[in-house]
């Protein structure tokens, strides 16, 4: 393990503490922030929000983008726009960041957990299909869960650490079962599946620009969709549902204050200009890690066939939970930050009674996957 610590320190060219993921502000960030401050448009009005929405939509290849205050808010609104309501059900994966399940819960809906694939670490299409075939039926064009009698409105797969899941198969299954596909693409800006950017397969998708993501605005998120009506409604309800008027305050429904401040958008416009450079650096780091870990008989998580990963968080697979625990203990004690993959959502007390399929792949990965330092190296 000393060898691994030495290799990582050498790769990052430092003897100081190495964080898991550190943001880099090496472009026009200060210039655009100053512009914001000088103009006094730092909050809910200003040109950078519009500029960012246009540029990110173009980059991702979706028709519309609506910036939000964070990725969780983007997911929450995405689910509302997929018609997820109180007592509905939403299928997702147990191996994800808590935000996915929080957003489902904010709609007063319940998650159902299906297993992940070992190779992508994302939702397994076969597990999804067999869950639906065993438990569900279509009634009046709705997917009804026969066990609970409730309607399954949406399915939220997630592209783990930037590695695309088998999203085309998942989309086909969702279409067959009249379930809206909402992609949690929070981690996958710059990741493609069969040449198409993640987040463009379903009805709607959410991305995050939290401090640890591939580009960051401190906090931020975006909703993307090709559907004009959904985009308009997303803008409307994330901005307090106010009817446009030069001075009157009239709101036509309960809205949310989920808009991204202009000052954060300014930071994002500058970060987006750096994205290609960040992606190249991460791919380069992945190649270095791959060679090193191959020579040391440790599995390094690589992008899969048909996929282009952004390699947002680099990951290795250790032999078993004891090996994993020793590795975490040793590296963190020796100045190299490492972190286990998330605790499975169905193991948290809020979600312990949720319906699940057999989750043997998720459990296998939970006990073995560790993230290692992944920052962009300049
Ligand atoms: C980061 C992240 C989110 C959104 O997080 P915010 O911190 O609210 O921007 C959602 N889902 C996943 C899987 C994430 O990693």
Short mmCIF file of C-alpha atoms and ligand atoms in Angstrom, two decimals:
data_model
loop_
_atom_site.label_atom_id
_atom_site.label_comp_id
_atom_site.label_asym_id
_atom_site.label_seq_id
_atom_site.Cartn_x
_atom_site.Cartn_y
_atom_site.Cartn_z
CA UNK A 1 0.00 0.00 0.00
CA UNK A 2 2.95 2.29 0.55
CA UNK A 3 3.68 1.77 -3.13
CA UNK A 4 0.24 3.10 -4.05
CA UNK A 5 0.61 6.15 -1.82
CA UNK A 6 4.03 6.84 -3.36
CA UNK A 7 2.68 6.50 -6.88
CA UNK A 8 -0.21 8.90 -6.22
CA UNK A 9 2.11 11.48 -4.60
CA UNK A 10 4.47 11.22 -7.53
CA UNK A 11 1.62 11.51 -10.05
CA UNK A 12 0.28 14.64 -8.35
CA UNK A 13 3.83 15.83 -7.85
CA UNK A 14 3.41 16.76 -4.18
CA UNK A 15 4.20 15.62 -0.68
CA UNK A 16 1.28 17.50 0.80
CA UNK A 17 -2.18 16.17 1.49
CA UNK A 18 -3.91 15.12 -1.74
CA UNK A 19 -7.68 15.74 -1.76
CA UNK A 20 -10.10 13.55 -3.66
CA UNK A 21 -11.24 16.27 -6.02
CA UNK A 22 -10.23 19.89 -6.02
CA UNK A 23 -11.72 22.56 -8.30
CA UNK A 24 -9.41 24.48 -10.63
CA UNK A 25 -10.02 28.13 -11.54
CA UNK A 26 -7.51 28.80 -14.27
CA UNK A 27 -9.51 30.66 -16.92
CA UNK A 28 -11.77 33.70 -17.02
CA UNK A 29 -13.38 33.04 -13.63
CA UNK A 30 -12.07 36.21 -11.95
CA UNK A 31 -12.73 38.35 -14.99
CA UNK A 32 -16.39 37.31 -15.24
CA UNK A 33 -16.89 37.53 -11.47
CA UNK A 34 -15.49 41.07 -11.49
CA UNK A 35 -17.78 41.91 -14.37
CA UNK A 36 -20.72 40.68 -12.31
CA UNK A 37 -19.72 42.68 -9.26
CA UNK A 38 -19.01 45.83 -11.26
CA UNK A 39 -22.37 45.57 -13.00
CA UNK A 40 -24.12 44.87 -9.63
CA UNK A 41 -26.09 42.07 -11.34
CA UNK A 42 -25.05 39.32 -8.96
CA UNK A 43 -28.40 37.74 -8.17
CA UNK A 44 -31.46 36.64 -10.10
CA UNK A 45 -31.03 38.92 -13.09
CA UNK A 46 -28.03 39.15 -15.38
CA UNK A 47 -26.56 38.01 -18.64
CA UNK A 48 -24.48 35.05 -17.44
CA UNK A 49 -27.46 32.82 -16.63
CA UNK A 50 -28.76 33.15 -20.21
CA UNK A 51 -25.29 32.74 -21.65
CA UNK A 52 -24.61 29.64 -19.57
CA UNK A 53 -27.95 28.06 -20.48
CA UNK A 54 -27.29 28.57 -24.19
CA UNK A 55 -23.73 27.25 -24.02
CA UNK A 56 -24.44 24.18 -21.90
CA UNK A 57 -27.43 23.21 -24.10
CA UNK A 58 -25.19 23.43 -27.16
CA UNK A 59 -22.42 21.45 -25.48
CA UNK A 60 -24.73 18.66 -24.35
CA UNK A 61 -26.75 18.67 -27.55
CA UNK A 62 -30.14 19.24 -25.99
CA UNK A 63 -32.55 21.92 -27.16
CA UNK A 64 -33.13 23.62 -23.81
CA UNK A 65 -31.32 24.15 -20.53
CA UNK A 66 -32.57 25.74 -17.31
CA UNK A 67 -29.96 26.61 -14.68
CA UNK A 68 -30.77 25.87 -11.04
CA UNK A 69 -29.26 26.55 -7.64
CA UNK A 70 -27.94 22.98 -7.32
CA UNK A 71 -28.25 19.53 -8.80
CA UNK A 72 -30.72 18.29 -6.21
CA UNK A 73 -33.09 21.12 -7.12
CA UNK A 74 -32.64 20.23 -10.81
CA UNK A 75 -33.61 16.63 -10.03
CA UNK A 76 -36.57 17.66 -7.88
CA UNK A 77 -38.00 19.83 -10.66
CA UNK A 78 -37.24 17.15 -13.28
CA UNK A 79 -39.33 14.66 -11.31
CA UNK A 80 -42.19 17.16 -10.90
CA UNK A 81 -42.12 17.69 -14.66
CA UNK A 82 -42.21 13.92 -15.18
CA UNK A 83 -45.53 14.11 -13.28
CA UNK A 84 -44.22 12.41 -10.12
CA UNK A 85 -46.74 13.13 -7.38
CA UNK A 86 -47.57 12.09 -3.84
CA UNK A 87 -47.74 8.28 -3.45
CA UNK A 88 -46.29 7.60 -6.88
CA UNK A 89 -43.29 5.32 -7.23
CA UNK A 90 -39.95 5.96 -8.91
CA UNK A 91 -37.47 3.24 -9.87
CA UNK A 92 -33.83 4.04 -9.22
CA UNK A 93 -30.56 2.36 -8.27
CA UNK A 94 -29.43 1.75 -4.67
CA UNK A 95 -25.87 2.70 -5.53
CA UNK A 96 -26.11 6.47 -5.86
CA UNK A 97 -25.59 9.70 -3.95
CA UNK A 98 -28.39 10.52 -1.50
CA UNK A 99 -29.59 13.46 -3.66
CA UNK A 100 -31.31 11.06 -6.09
CA UNK A 101 -33.50 9.64 -3.33
CA UNK A 102 -33.97 12.97 -1.58
CA UNK A 103 -35.41 14.46 -4.78
CA UNK A 104 -37.85 11.53 -5.06
CA UNK A 105 -38.82 12.03 -1.42
CA UNK A 106 -39.42 15.79 -1.91
CA UNK A 107 -42.18 14.74 -4.34
CA UNK A 108 -43.64 12.52 -1.56
CA UNK A 109 -43.01 9.59 -3.84
CA UNK A 110 -41.29 6.30 -2.95
CA UNK A 111 -38.16 4.88 -4.51
CA UNK A 112 -37.93 1.27 -5.70
CA UNK A 113 -34.41 -0.11 -6.02
CA UNK A 114 -33.24 -2.35 -8.86
CA UNK A 115 -29.74 -3.74 -9.17
CA UNK A 116 -26.78 -2.22 -11.00
CA UNK A 117 -24.41 -3.74 -13.55
CA UNK A 118 -20.95 -4.68 -12.33
CA UNK A 119 -19.24 -3.14 -15.35
CA UNK A 120 -20.93 0.28 -15.49
CA UNK A 121 -21.94 0.54 -11.79
CA UNK A 122 -25.20 2.02 -13.13
CA UNK A 123 -28.74 0.65 -13.38
CA UNK A 124 -28.92 -2.86 -14.84
CA UNK A 125 -31.45 -3.05 -17.71
CA UNK A 126 -32.08 -6.76 -17.04
CA UNK A 127 -32.84 -6.14 -13.39
CA UNK A 128 -35.21 -3.32 -14.37
CA UNK A 129 -36.95 -5.47 -16.97
CA UNK A 130 -37.39 -8.47 -14.71
CA UNK A 131 -38.70 -6.30 -11.88
CA UNK A 132 -41.34 -4.83 -14.19
CA UNK A 133 -42.29 -8.19 -15.71
CA UNK A 134 -42.67 -9.84 -12.31
CA UNK A 135 -44.37 -7.04 -10.42
CA UNK A 136 -46.15 -4.69 -12.78
CA UNK A 137 -48.96 -4.41 -15.28
CA UNK A 138 -50.15 -1.71 -17.64
CA UNK A 139 -53.61 -0.43 -16.78
CA UNK A 140 -55.16 2.55 -18.56
CA UNK A 141 -51.76 3.37 -20.00
CA UNK A 142 -50.15 3.50 -16.56
CA UNK A 143 -47.55 1.21 -15.10
CA UNK A 144 -49.12 -0.21 -11.95
CA UNK A 145 -47.08 -1.99 -9.29
CA UNK A 146 -49.27 -5.00 -8.41
CA UNK A 147 -47.71 -5.32 -4.93
CA UNK A 148 -48.58 -1.80 -3.82
CA UNK A 149 -51.27 -0.79 -6.29
CA UNK A 150 -49.34 2.41 -6.92
CA UNK A 151 -48.28 3.97 -10.22
CA UNK A 152 -44.64 3.90 -11.29
CA UNK A 153 -44.19 7.27 -12.94
CA UNK A 154 -40.48 7.58 -13.52
CA UNK A 155 -37.19 5.75 -13.67
CA UNK A 156 -33.99 7.52 -12.59
CA UNK A 157 -30.77 5.79 -13.61
CA UNK A 158 -27.48 7.46 -12.69
CA UNK A 159 -24.16 7.55 -14.54
CA UNK A 160 -21.85 6.56 -11.72
CA UNK A 161 -18.63 8.60 -11.44
CA UNK A 162 -19.17 9.65 -15.07
CA UNK A 163 -19.34 6.12 -16.50
CA UNK A 164 -22.47 5.89 -18.66
CA UNK A 165 -24.96 3.16 -17.79
CA UNK A 166 -26.68 1.16 -20.58
CA UNK A 167 -29.08 3.98 -21.12
CA UNK A 168 -30.42 2.99 -24.55
CA UNK A 169 -31.72 -0.33 -23.22
CA UNK A 170 -33.16 1.38 -20.14
CA UNK A 171 -34.91 3.89 -22.39
CA UNK A 172 -36.46 1.11 -24.47
CA UNK A 173 -37.78 -0.66 -21.37
CA UNK A 174 -39.19 2.59 -19.94
CA UNK A 175 -40.94 3.34 -23.23
CA UNK A 176 -42.51 -0.14 -23.27
CA UNK A 177 -43.83 0.35 -19.76
CA UNK A 178 -44.99 3.99 -20.10
CA UNK A 179 -42.49 5.17 -17.54
CA UNK A 180 -40.77 8.56 -17.92
CA UNK A 181 -37.01 8.36 -18.09
CA UNK A 182 -35.30 11.02 -15.96
CA UNK A 183 -31.50 10.83 -16.06
CA UNK A 184 -29.48 11.72 -13.00
CA UNK A 185 -26.53 12.96 -15.04
CA UNK A 186 -25.09 14.94 -12.11
CA UNK A 187 -21.71 13.24 -12.45
CA UNK A 188 -21.51 12.82 -16.20
CA UNK A 189 -20.91 16.13 -17.95
CA UNK A 190 -18.62 15.24 -20.86
CA UNK A 191 -19.65 11.54 -20.91
CA UNK A 192 -21.19 9.91 -23.96
CA UNK A 193 -23.01 6.68 -24.72
CA UNK A 194 -22.91 5.50 -28.34
CA UNK A 195 -21.80 8.98 -29.34
CA UNK A 196 -24.69 10.78 -27.64
CA UNK A 197 -24.17 12.89 -24.53
CA UNK A 198 -25.54 11.44 -21.28
CA UNK A 199 -28.67 13.28 -20.21
CA UNK A 200 -30.13 13.39 -23.72
CA UNK A 201 -31.76 9.95 -23.74
CA UNK A 202 -34.77 10.56 -21.52
CA UNK A 203 -37.51 13.14 -21.28
CA UNK A 204 -35.43 15.29 -18.98
CA UNK A 205 -32.09 15.19 -17.11
CA UNK A 206 -30.29 16.92 -14.26
CA UNK A 207 -26.62 17.89 -13.95
CA UNK A 208 -24.76 19.24 -10.90
CA UNK A 209 -22.04 21.86 -10.54
CA UNK A 210 -21.32 21.32 -6.87
CA UNK A 211 -17.81 22.10 -5.66
CA UNK A 212 -16.54 18.56 -6.29
CA UNK A 213 -18.02 18.07 -9.76
CA UNK A 214 -16.07 18.26 -13.03
CA UNK A 215 -16.92 21.94 -13.41
CA UNK A 216 -18.28 24.01 -10.56
CA UNK A 217 -20.06 27.24 -9.72
CA UNK A 218 -19.65 26.68 -5.99
CA UNK A 219 -23.17 25.28 -6.13
CA UNK A 220 -25.32 24.92 -9.18
CA UNK A 221 -27.22 22.62 -11.47
CA UNK A 222 -29.04 22.48 -14.76
CA UNK A 223 -32.10 20.78 -16.21
CA UNK A 224 -31.88 19.78 -19.87
CA UNK A 225 -34.67 18.68 -22.20
CA UNK A 226 -35.70 18.74 -25.86
CA UNK A 227 -39.30 19.49 -24.97
CA UNK A 228 -40.13 23.18 -25.21
CA UNK A 229 -43.17 23.01 -22.93
CA UNK A 230 -41.18 21.23 -20.22
CA UNK A 231 -38.34 23.74 -20.51
CA UNK A 232 -40.73 26.68 -20.18
CA UNK A 233 -42.38 25.16 -17.17
CA UNK A 234 -39.00 24.34 -15.62
CA UNK A 235 -37.98 27.99 -15.93
CA UNK A 236 -41.33 29.12 -14.55
CA UNK A 237 -41.48 26.98 -11.42
CA UNK A 238 -37.78 27.39 -10.58
CA UNK A 239 -38.28 31.17 -10.57
CA UNK A 240 -41.21 31.38 -8.08
CA UNK A 241 -43.84 30.91 -10.84
CA UNK A 242 -43.99 34.65 -11.35
CA UNK A 243 -45.90 35.93 -14.36
CA UNK A 244 -43.66 38.25 -16.39
CA UNK A 245 -44.62 41.84 -15.72
CA UNK A 246 -42.58 45.06 -15.48
CA UNK A 247 -43.51 45.69 -11.82
CA UNK A 248 -46.42 43.58 -10.55
CA UNK A 249 -45.90 40.49 -8.41
CA UNK A 250 -48.34 37.87 -9.60
CA UNK A 251 -47.63 34.16 -9.28
CA UNK A 252 -49.85 31.50 -10.78
CA UNK A 253 -48.88 28.44 -8.71
CA UNK A 254 -46.61 27.36 -5.84
CA UNK A 255 -43.16 27.87 -7.25
CA UNK A 256 -39.61 27.38 -6.05
CA UNK A 257 -36.72 29.77 -5.59
CA UNK A 258 -34.34 27.41 -7.35
CA UNK A 259 -32.78 29.86 -9.82
CA UNK A 260 -29.03 30.04 -10.21
CA UNK A 261 -27.63 33.45 -9.17
CA UNK A 262 -25.87 35.37 -11.93
CA UNK A 263 -22.62 35.36 -9.96
CA UNK A 264 -22.55 31.56 -9.92
CA UNK A 265 -23.45 31.47 -13.61
CA UNK A 266 -20.48 33.77 -14.34
CA UNK A 267 -18.20 31.24 -12.70
CA UNK A 268 -19.81 28.44 -14.71
CA UNK A 269 -19.38 30.18 -18.06
CA UNK A 270 -15.67 30.42 -17.32
CA UNK A 271 -15.50 26.81 -16.11
CA UNK A 272 -17.29 25.52 -19.19
CA UNK A 273 -14.56 27.14 -21.31
CA UNK A 274 -12.07 24.88 -19.47
CA UNK A 275 -14.05 21.65 -19.75
CA UNK A 276 -12.19 20.12 -22.70
CA UNK A 277 -8.89 20.70 -20.92
CA UNK A 278 -10.25 19.12 -17.72
CA UNK A 279 -11.54 16.09 -19.64
CA UNK A 280 -8.19 15.56 -21.34
CA UNK A 281 -6.35 15.73 -18.00
CA UNK A 282 -8.72 13.23 -16.39
CA UNK A 283 -8.39 10.79 -19.26
CA UNK A 284 -4.63 11.12 -19.02
CA UNK A 285 -4.74 10.39 -15.30
CA UNK A 286 -7.00 7.37 -15.93
CA UNK A 287 -4.43 5.94 -18.34
CA UNK A 288 -1.65 6.39 -15.78
CA UNK A 289 -3.72 4.77 -13.05
CA UNK A 290 -4.76 1.92 -15.34
CA UNK A 291 -1.18 0.98 -16.14
CA UNK A 292 -0.05 1.25 -12.54
CA UNK A 293 -2.92 -0.79 -11.08
CA UNK A 294 -2.71 -3.40 -13.83
CA UNK A 295 0.93 -3.97 -12.92
CA UNK A 296 -0.13 -4.29 -9.26
CA UNK A 297 -3.05 -6.66 -9.77
CA UNK A 298 -5.74 -4.23 -8.70
CA UNK A 299 -8.80 -3.58 -10.88
CA UNK A 300 -9.05 0.00 -12.06
CA UNK A 301 -12.52 1.02 -13.27
CA UNK A 302 -12.38 1.78 -17.00
CA UNK A 303 -14.93 3.11 -19.47
CA UNK A 304 -16.97 0.38 -21.14
CA UNK A 305 -17.65 -0.52 -24.74
CA UNK A 306 -19.84 2.08 -26.51
CA UNK A 307 -19.02 4.63 -23.81
CA UNK A 308 -16.86 7.65 -23.38
CA UNK A 309 -16.42 8.46 -19.71
CA UNK A 310 -15.48 11.85 -18.31
CA UNK A 311 -13.51 9.99 -15.60
CA UNK A 312 -14.86 12.45 -13.04
CA UNK A 313 -13.97 10.30 -10.03
CA UNK A 314 -11.37 7.59 -10.53
CA UNK A 315 -12.16 4.28 -8.87
CA UNK A 316 -10.58 0.94 -8.04
CA UNK A 317 -12.09 -2.34 -6.98
CA UNK A 318 -10.48 -4.07 -4.00
CA UNK A 319 -10.70 -7.77 -3.11
CA UNK A 320 -13.11 -7.60 -0.22
CA UNK A 321 -14.38 -5.36 2.56
CA UNK A 322 -11.39 -6.00 4.85
CA UNK A 323 -8.94 -5.12 2.12
CA UNK A 324 -11.03 -2.04 1.39
CA UNK A 325 -11.08 -0.93 5.03
CA UNK A 326 -7.33 -1.37 5.40
CA UNK A 327 -6.77 0.58 2.21
CA UNK A 328 -8.99 3.47 3.35
CA UNK A 329 -7.29 3.56 6.73
CA UNK A 330 -3.75 3.50 5.34
CA UNK A 331 -4.20 6.02 2.52
CA UNK A 332 -6.13 8.58 4.56
CA UNK A 333 -3.55 8.35 7.35
CA UNK A 334 -0.76 8.91 4.87
CA UNK A 335 -1.97 12.07 3.19
CA UNK A 336 -3.88 10.56 0.28
CA UNK A 337 -7.62 11.09 0.47
CA UNK A 338 -9.67 8.06 -0.58
CA UNK A 339 -13.32 7.31 -0.01
CA UNK A 340 -15.59 4.28 -0.26
CA UNK A 341 -18.50 4.29 -2.69
CA UNK A 342 -21.82 5.22 -1.09
CA UNK A 343 -23.67 3.12 1.43
CA UNK A 344 -26.57 1.52 -0.47
CA UNK A 345 -29.69 3.67 -0.27
CA UNK A 346 -31.86 0.74 0.88
CA UNK A 347 -29.56 0.36 3.90
CA UNK A 348 -30.29 3.90 5.13
CA UNK A 349 -33.09 4.11 7.66
CA UNK A 350 -35.23 6.43 5.51
CA UNK A 351 -35.36 3.89 2.68
CA UNK A 352 -35.02 0.55 4.47
CA UNK A 353 -38.64 -0.41 3.83
CA UNK A 354 -38.56 0.34 0.12
CA UNK A 355 -39.20 -2.39 -2.42
CA UNK A 356 -35.99 -3.88 -3.86
CA UNK A 357 -34.91 -6.51 -6.33
CA UNK A 358 -32.03 -8.78 -5.55
CA UNK A 359 -29.14 -6.32 -5.16
CA UNK A 360 -26.14 -8.60 -5.28
CA UNK A 361 -24.12 -6.50 -7.72
CA UNK A 362 -24.76 -3.31 -5.80
CA UNK A 363 -23.73 -5.06 -2.59
CA UNK A 364 -20.59 -6.46 -4.22
CA UNK A 365 -19.54 -3.00 -5.39
CA UNK A 366 -20.48 -1.34 -2.10
CA UNK A 367 -17.96 -3.54 -0.32
CA UNK A 368 -15.12 -3.05 -2.78
CA UNK A 369 -15.17 0.24 -4.69
CA UNK A 370 -12.94 3.07 -3.53
CA UNK A 371 -12.39 6.48 -5.10
CA UNK A 372 -8.84 7.75 -5.35
CA UNK A 373 -7.53 11.29 -6.00
CA UNK A 374 -9.04 12.55 -9.23
CA UNK A 375 -8.31 16.28 -9.50
CA UNK A 376 -7.28 17.85 -12.76
CA UNK A 377 -3.49 17.99 -12.96
CA UNK A 378 -2.18 21.15 -14.63
C1 LIG B 1 -23.73 15.65 -6.98
C2 LIG B 1 -24.90 14.78 -7.25
C3 LIG B 1 -26.23 15.27 -7.27
C4 LIG B 1 -26.61 16.70 -7.03
O1 LIG B 1 -25.98 17.30 -6.03
P1 LIG B 1 -25.96 18.83 -5.61
O2 LIG B 1 -24.92 18.83 -4.56
O3 LIG B 1 -27.32 19.15 -5.13
O4 LIG B 1 -25.58 19.69 -6.79
C5 LIG B 1 -27.25 14.39 -7.59
N1 LIG B 1 -27.00 13.11 -7.85
C6 LIG B 1 -25.76 12.61 -7.86
C7 LIG B 1 -25.57 11.17 -8.20
C8 LIG B 1 -24.67 13.42 -7.53
O5 LIG B 1 -23.44 12.89 -7.51
#
